[in-house]
CSV table of C-alpha atoms in Angstrom, one decimal:
chain,number,residue,atom,x,y,z
A,1,MET,CA,-0.1,0.1,0.0
A,2,SER,CA,1.6,3.6,-1.2
A,3,TRP,CA,1.5,6.4,1.6
A,4,GLU,CA,-1.4,8.3,-0.1
A,5,GLU,CA,-3.9,4.9,0.2
A,6,THR,CA,-2.6,4.7,4.1
A,7,PHE,CA,-3.3,8.7,4.6
A,8,THR,CA,-6.6,8.2,2.9
A,9,ALA,CA,-7.6,5.2,5.0
A,10,TRP,CA,-6.0,7.2,8.4
A,11,SER,CA,-7.7,10.5,8.0
A,12,LYS,CA,-11.0,8.9,8.4
A,13,GLY,CA,-13.1,10.2,11.0
A,14,PRO,CA,-14.6,7.8,13.8
A,15,SER,CA,-17.1,5.2,13.4
A,16,THR,CA,-20.9,5.6,13.9
A,17,THR,CA,-20.8,2.8,17.0
A,18,GLU,CA,-17.9,4.6,18.6
A,19,ASN,CA,-19.6,7.9,18.5
A,20,ALA,CA,-22.5,6.4,20.1
A,21,LYS,CA,-20.5,4.5,22.9
A,22,CYS,CA,-19.3,8.2,23.6
A,23,GLU,CA,-22.5,9.5,23.5
A,24,ASN,CA,-23.5,6.7,26.3
A,25,ALA,CA,-20.9,7.7,28.3
A,26,GLU,CA,-21.7,11.3,28.7
A,27,SER,CA,-25.4,10.3,29.4
A,28,VAL,CA,-24.7,8.1,31.9
A,29,ILE,CA,-22.5,10.1,33.3
A,30,SER,CA,-25.0,12.6,33.5
A,31,ALA,CA,-28.1,10.4,34.9
A,32,ILE,CA,-25.9,9.7,37.6
A,33,LEU,CA,-25.5,13.4,39.0
A,34,LYS,CA,-28.7,13.7,39.2
A,35,THR,CA,-29.2,10.5,41.6
A,36,ASP,CA,-27.7,12.4,44.3
A,37,GLU,CA,-29.6,14.8,46.2
A,38,THR,CA,-26.9,17.8,46.7
A,39,LEU,CA,-25.5,17.2,43.1
A,40,ALA,CA,-28.9,17.2,41.5
A,41,THR,CA,-29.6,21.0,42.8
A,42,LEU,CA,-26.2,22.6,42.3
A,43,PRO,CA,-25.6,24.6,38.4
A,44,ILE,CA,-23.9,21.7,36.3
A,45,ARG,CA,-23.2,21.5,32.8
A,46,VAL,CA,-22.0,18.0,31.3
A,47,PHE,CA,-20.0,17.9,28.3
A,48,THR,CA,-17.5,16.4,26.3
A,49,GLN,CA,-14.0,17.6,25.5
A,50,GLY,CA,-10.7,16.7,23.9
A,51,SER,CA,-10.5,14.7,20.7
A,52,TYR,CA,-13.6,12.9,20.6
A,53,LYS,CA,-15.5,16.7,21.2
A,54,VAL,CA,-13.2,18.1,18.0
A,55,ARG,CA,-13.6,14.7,16.2
A,56,THR,CA,-10.1,14.4,16.4
A,57,ASN,CA,-10.1,10.9,17.9
A,58,VAL,CA,-8.2,8.0,16.5
A,59,ARG,CA,-8.9,4.3,17.6
A,60,GLN,CA,-6.1,4.6,20.2
A,61,ASP,CA,-7.1,7.6,21.8
A,62,SER,CA,-9.4,4.8,24.0
A,63,ASP,CA,-10.7,7.5,26.7
A,64,VAL,CA,-13.7,10.3,26.3
A,65,ASP,CA,-13.2,13.1,28.6
A,66,ILE,CA,-16.0,14.1,30.0
A,67,CYS,CA,-15.8,17.5,32.1
A,68,ILE,CA,-18.2,18.3,35.2
A,69,LEU,CA,-18.7,21.6,35.0
A,70,ARG,CA,-19.9,23.7,37.9
A,71,THR,CA,-20.7,26.9,36.6
A,72,ASP,CA,-21.8,28.9,39.8
A,73,ALA,CA,-18.2,29.1,41.4
A,74,PHE,CA,-15.0,29.5,39.7
A,75,PHE,CA,-11.0,29.9,39.8
A,76,TYR,CA,-9.5,33.0,39.0
A,77,ASP,CA,-6.0,34.4,37.5
A,78,ARG,CA,-5.5,38.1,36.8
A,79,ALA,CA,-3.6,39.8,33.7
A,80,PRO,CA,-0.5,41.5,34.9
A,81,GLY,CA,-0.8,45.0,36.2
A,82,LEU,CA,-3.8,44.6,37.4
A,83,THR,CA,-3.4,44.9,41.0
A,84,SER,CA,-7.1,45.1,42.9
A,85,ASP,CA,-8.9,42.1,43.1
A,86,PRO,CA,-12.2,41.5,41.1
A,87,THR,CA,-13.7,39.1,43.2
A,88,ALA,CA,-13.3,41.1,46.6
A,89,SER,CA,-17.3,41.4,46.5
A,90,LEU,CA,-18.3,38.1,45.1
A,91,SER,CA,-18.8,35.3,48.1
A,92,ALA,CA,-17.2,32.0,48.6
A,93,PRO,CA,-19.1,28.7,47.2
A,94,SER,CA,-21.1,27.2,49.4
A,95,LEU,CA,-19.5,23.7,48.5
A,96,SER,CA,-15.4,24.0,48.0
A,97,PHE,CA,-13.6,22.4,45.0
A,98,SER,CA,-12.4,19.0,47.1
A,99,GLY,CA,-15.8,18.8,48.5
A,100,PHE,CA,-17.4,19.0,45.2
A,101,LYS,CA,-15.1,16.3,43.9
A,102,ASP,CA,-15.6,13.9,46.4
A,103,LEU,CA,-19.5,14.3,46.0
A,104,VAL,CA,-18.9,13.5,42.5
A,105,HIS,CA,-16.5,10.6,43.3
A,106,ALA,CA,-19.0,9.4,46.1
A,107,ALA,CA,-21.7,9.3,43.6
A,108,LEU,CA,-20.4,7.5,40.7
A,109,LEU,CA,-19.4,4.8,43.3
A,110,SER,CA,-22.7,3.9,44.5
A,111,GLU,CA,-23.9,3.1,40.6
A,112,LEU,CA,-20.7,2.2,38.9
A,113,GLY,CA,-18.9,0.3,42.1
A,114,ASN,CA,-15.5,-0.2,42.7
A,115,ASN,CA,-14.9,-1.9,39.9
A,116,GLY,CA,-16.4,0.6,37.9
A,117,VAL,CA,-14.4,3.6,38.2
A,118,THR,CA,-11.2,4.3,39.8
A,119,ARG,CA,-10.0,7.9,41.0
A,120,GLY,CA,-6.7,9.1,39.9
A,121,ASP,CA,-4.7,12.4,40.4
A,122,LYS,CA,-7.1,14.7,38.0
A,123,ALA,CA,-9.6,12.4,36.8
A,124,PHE,CA,-11.9,9.7,37.8
A,125,ASP,CA,-11.7,6.7,35.0
A,126,ILE,CA,-15.0,5.3,34.1
A,127,HIS,CA,-14.0,1.7,33.0
A,128,ALA,CA,-15.6,0.5,29.8
A,129,ASN,CA,-18.4,-2.2,29.0
A,130,THR,CA,-20.8,-3.0,26.2
A,131,TYR,CA,-22.6,0.2,26.2
A,132,ARG,CA,-20.2,2.7,26.6
A,133,ILE,CA,-16.1,3.5,26.2
A,134,ASP,CA,-13.4,4.4,28.8
A,135,ALA,CA,-14.1,7.4,30.2
A,136,ASP,CA,-11.8,10.2,31.8
A,137,VAL,CA,-14.6,12.2,34.1
A,138,VAL,CA,-13.0,15.4,35.7
A,139,PRO,CA,-15.1,18.0,37.7
A,140,THR,CA,-14.1,21.5,37.4
A,141,PHE,CA,-15.2,25.2,38.3
A,142,GLU,CA,-15.3,27.8,35.8
A,143,TYR,CA,-11.9,29.6,35.0
A,144,ARG,CA,-11.4,33.3,34.6
A,145,PHE,CA,-8.7,35.5,33.6
A,146,TYR,CA,-9.7,38.8,34.6
A,147,PHE,CA,-8.3,41.4,32.2
A,148,ASP,CA,-10.0,44.3,34.1
A,149,ALA,CA,-12.5,44.4,37.3
A,150,THR,CA,-15.0,43.5,34.4
A,151,HIS,CA,-13.6,41.4,31.4
A,152,TRP,CA,-12.6,38.6,31.4
A,153,ARG,CA,-12.0,34.9,29.7
A,154,THR,CA,-14.0,31.9,30.1
A,155,GLY,CA,-12.7,28.2,30.4
A,156,VAL,CA,-12.6,25.6,33.7
A,157,ALA,CA,-10.0,24.6,35.9
A,158,PHE,CA,-9.8,21.8,38.4
A,159,LEU,CA,-7.5,21.0,41.4
A,160,THR,CA,-5.3,17.6,41.2
A,161,ASP,CA,-5.4,15.5,44.5
A,162,ARG,CA,-1.8,16.9,44.8
A,163,GLY,CA,-3.0,20.8,44.8
A,164,ILE,CA,-2.0,21.6,41.7
A,165,LYS,CA,-4.6,24.0,39.6
A,166,ILE,CA,-4.8,23.4,36.1
A,167,PHE,CA,-6.9,25.2,33.4
A,168,ASN,CA,-8.2,24.8,29.5
A,169,TYR,CA,-10.3,26.3,27.2
A,170,PRO,CA,-12.5,23.6,25.8
A,171,ASP,CA,-15.2,25.6,24.2
A,172,GLN,CA,-12.6,27.7,22.5
A,173,THR,CA,-10.7,24.7,20.9
A,174,HIS,CA,-14.0,23.1,19.5
A,175,GLU,CA,-15.2,26.5,17.9
A,176,ASN,CA,-11.6,27.2,16.5
A,177,GLY,CA,-11.5,23.9,15.4
A,178,VAL,CA,-14.2,23.8,13.6
A,179,VAL,CA,-14.0,27.3,12.1
A,180,LYS,CA,-10.2,25.9,10.9
A,181,ASN,CA,-11.7,22.8,9.3
A,182,ILE,CA,-14.1,24.4,7.2
A,183,ARG,CA,-11.8,27.0,5.7
A,184,THR,CA,-9.5,24.0,4.8
A,185,ALA,CA,-12.5,21.8,3.3
A,186,LYS,CA,-12.2,19.6,6.2
A,187,THR,CA,-8.4,18.6,5.2
A,188,TYR,CA,-7.5,20.5,9.1
A,189,LYS,CA,-8.9,17.7,10.7
A,190,ARG,CA,-8.0,14.9,8.8
A,191,THR,CA,-4.3,15.5,8.6
A,192,ILE,CA,-4.6,15.5,12.7
A,193,ARG,CA,-6.1,12.2,12.7
A,194,ILE,CA,-3.3,11.3,10.0
A,195,LEU,CA,-0.4,12.3,12.1
A,196,LYS,CA,-1.9,10.9,15.4
A,197,ARG,CA,-2.0,7.1,13.4
A,198,LEU,CA,1.5,7.9,12.1
A,199,ARG,CA,2.8,8.5,15.9
A,200,ASN,CA,0.5,5.4,17.1
A,201,LYS,CA,2.4,3.4,14.2
A,202,MET,CA,6.3,4.8,15.0
A,203,GLN,CA,5.0,3.7,18.6
A,204,GLU,CA,4.8,0.1,18.1
A,205,GLU,CA,7.7,0.3,16.1
A,206,ASN,CA,9.5,1.3,19.2
A,207,ILE,CA,11.2,4.9,17.8
A,208,ALA,CA,11.5,6.7,20.7
A,209,ALA,CA,10.7,10.3,19.6
A,210,ALA,CA,6.9,9.6,19.1
A,211,HIS,CA,7.0,8.4,22.9
A,212,ASP,CA,5.0,10.6,25.0
A,213,VAL,CA,3.7,12.9,21.9
A,214,GLY,CA,0.3,13.9,23.0
A,215,SER,CA,-2.5,14.2,21.0
A,216,PHE,CA,-3.2,18.1,21.7
A,217,LEU,CA,0.4,18.5,20.9
A,218,ILE,CA,-0.1,17.2,17.8
A,219,GLU,CA,-3.3,18.8,17.5
A,220,SER,CA,-2.2,22.2,18.1
A,221,LEU,CA,0.8,21.8,15.9
A,222,VAL,CA,-1.1,21.9,12.8
A,223,TRP,CA,-3.3,23.9,14.0
A,224,ASN,CA,-0.4,26.8,13.7
A,225,VAL,CA,0.4,25.7,10.0
A,226,PRO,CA,-1.2,28.2,7.5
A,227,ASP,CA,-4.3,27.4,5.6
A,228,ASN,CA,-2.3,27.1,2.5
A,229,ALA,CA,-0.7,23.7,3.5
A,230,PHE,CA,-3.7,22.3,3.7
A,231,ALA,CA,-4.8,23.2,-0.6
A,232,HIS,CA,-3.2,20.2,-2.2
A,233,ASP,CA,-5.0,17.6,-3.8
A,234,ALA,CA,-2.8,14.8,-2.3
A,235,TYR,CA,-2.6,13.8,1.5
A,236,THR,CA,0.7,13.1,0.9
A,237,SER,CA,1.7,17.0,0.1
A,238,VAL,CA,-0.8,18.1,2.9
A,239,VAL,CA,1.6,15.9,5.4
A,240,ARG,CA,4.8,16.7,3.8
A,241,ASP,CA,3.7,20.7,4.2
A,242,VAL,CA,2.6,20.4,7.6
A,243,LEU,CA,5.6,18.5,8.6
A,244,ALA,CA,8.0,20.9,6.9
A,245,HIS,CA,6.3,24.1,8.2
A,246,THR,CA,6.6,22.7,12.2
A,247,PHE,CA,9.7,21.1,11.7
A,248,ASN,CA,11.1,24.5,10.3
A,249,ASN,CA,9.7,26.7,12.8
A,250,THR,CA,10.9,24.6,15.7
A,251,LEU,CA,14.4,24.4,15.0
A,252,ASP,CA,14.7,27.1,17.9
A,253,ASP,CA,12.6,29.0,20.5
A,254,ALA,CA,12.4,32.6,18.5
A,255,SER,CA,10.3,30.5,15.3
A,256,CYS,CA,7.5,29.4,17.7
A,257,GLN,CA,7.7,31.4,20.8
A,258,ASP,CA,4.3,33.0,19.8
A,259,TRP,CA,2.9,29.9,18.5
A,260,LEU,CA,-0.6,29.2,20.8
A,261,GLU,CA,-2.6,25.8,21.8
A,262,VAL,CA,-5.9,25.4,19.3
A,263,ASN,CA,-7.7,27.5,21.8
A,264,ASP,CA,-6.2,31.0,21.0
A,265,CYS,CA,-5.8,31.2,24.4
A,266,LYS,CA,-2.7,29.4,25.8
A,267,TYR,CA,1.0,29.4,24.5
A,268,LEU,CA,2.0,26.2,23.1
A,269,PHE,CA,6.0,26.2,23.8
A,270,ARG,CA,5.8,28.2,27.3
A,271,ALA,CA,5.9,27.3,31.5
A,272,GLN,CA,4.3,24.8,32.7
A,273,GLN,CA,3.3,23.1,29.3
A,274,PRO,CA,4.0,18.9,29.6
A,275,TRP,CA,5.9,19.2,26.4
A,276,THR,CA,9.1,20.9,25.5
A,277,ARG,CA,9.8,22.8,21.7
A,278,LEU,CA,12.5,19.9,21.7
A,279,GLN,CA,10.5,17.0,21.8
A,280,ALA,CA,8.4,18.4,19.3
A,281,HIS,CA,10.6,18.6,17.0
A,282,ALA,CA,12.4,15.3,17.8
A,283,PHE,CA,9.2,13.9,16.6
A,284,LEU,CA,8.5,16.1,13.2
A,285,SER,CA,12.0,15.0,12.2
A,286,ALA,CA,11.7,11.2,13.1
A,287,ALA,CA,8.0,11.7,11.5
A,288,TRP,CA,9.7,12.9,8.0
A,289,ASN,CA,12.5,10.5,7.6
A,290,TYR,CA,10.1,7.7,8.5
A,291,ILE,CA,7.6,8.7,5.7
A,292,GLY,CA,10.6,9.3,3.5
A,293,TYR,CA,10.4,13.1,2.6
A,294,GLU,CA,13.5,14.2,1.0
């Protein structure tokens, strides 16, 4: 099979069965929360995030990420230079984040039992059955980044069991991906799936540079490629342009220091990221060589 045939096969989206199991997992979590007397009274939004939400998942992305967002409580940060506390006049939530997470844990255990759910530092692992796929369930509060006292950017945030705050922007990630996919005649998301499956294939062959390369890193690298790179008729040409652009721009820090994640809110290669520019560059170089581009 040629690379063009392989890439065409790899570009395809999730099957109807995969989508149904993903939706079932989300429905199960929503139903469980409604059975708890306290959780049922809280304003909560349950939604899928990550690769399943944006439809860039491939078969090895076995877990669907489900967010349980409590919308009446939030974590926040302030822009540099904003010295006043924009939340000073607001009341603290009646239930702390740790208390909220414990309630979610208890509700999940009550319905699914010890064999159905495992608590992790960040999320609850909900185990698969014939009806649903594995799910990582993350309780969150709203997240606000204040530009001034009355203007802020909204995302979601949570505390790990070790007390580390993590925040992200799932709505912006989804919306931006949809728009870029439309602009590129759907080639943007197809290219992401190709590169994820390429990474998986390289991992199977124990190519070191492909290990620990996260799916969201791949998505964000492709996000930073100009739209004209996706305007080829052949996938081999698209992948070549995408790899060339991302390889050349990750040769040094200066060329990609202003690159952003898909959400357009967080820098891709700055502090507190679980990956580095060097790691990304090594993968891109190995991928180019693996395919055999010259």
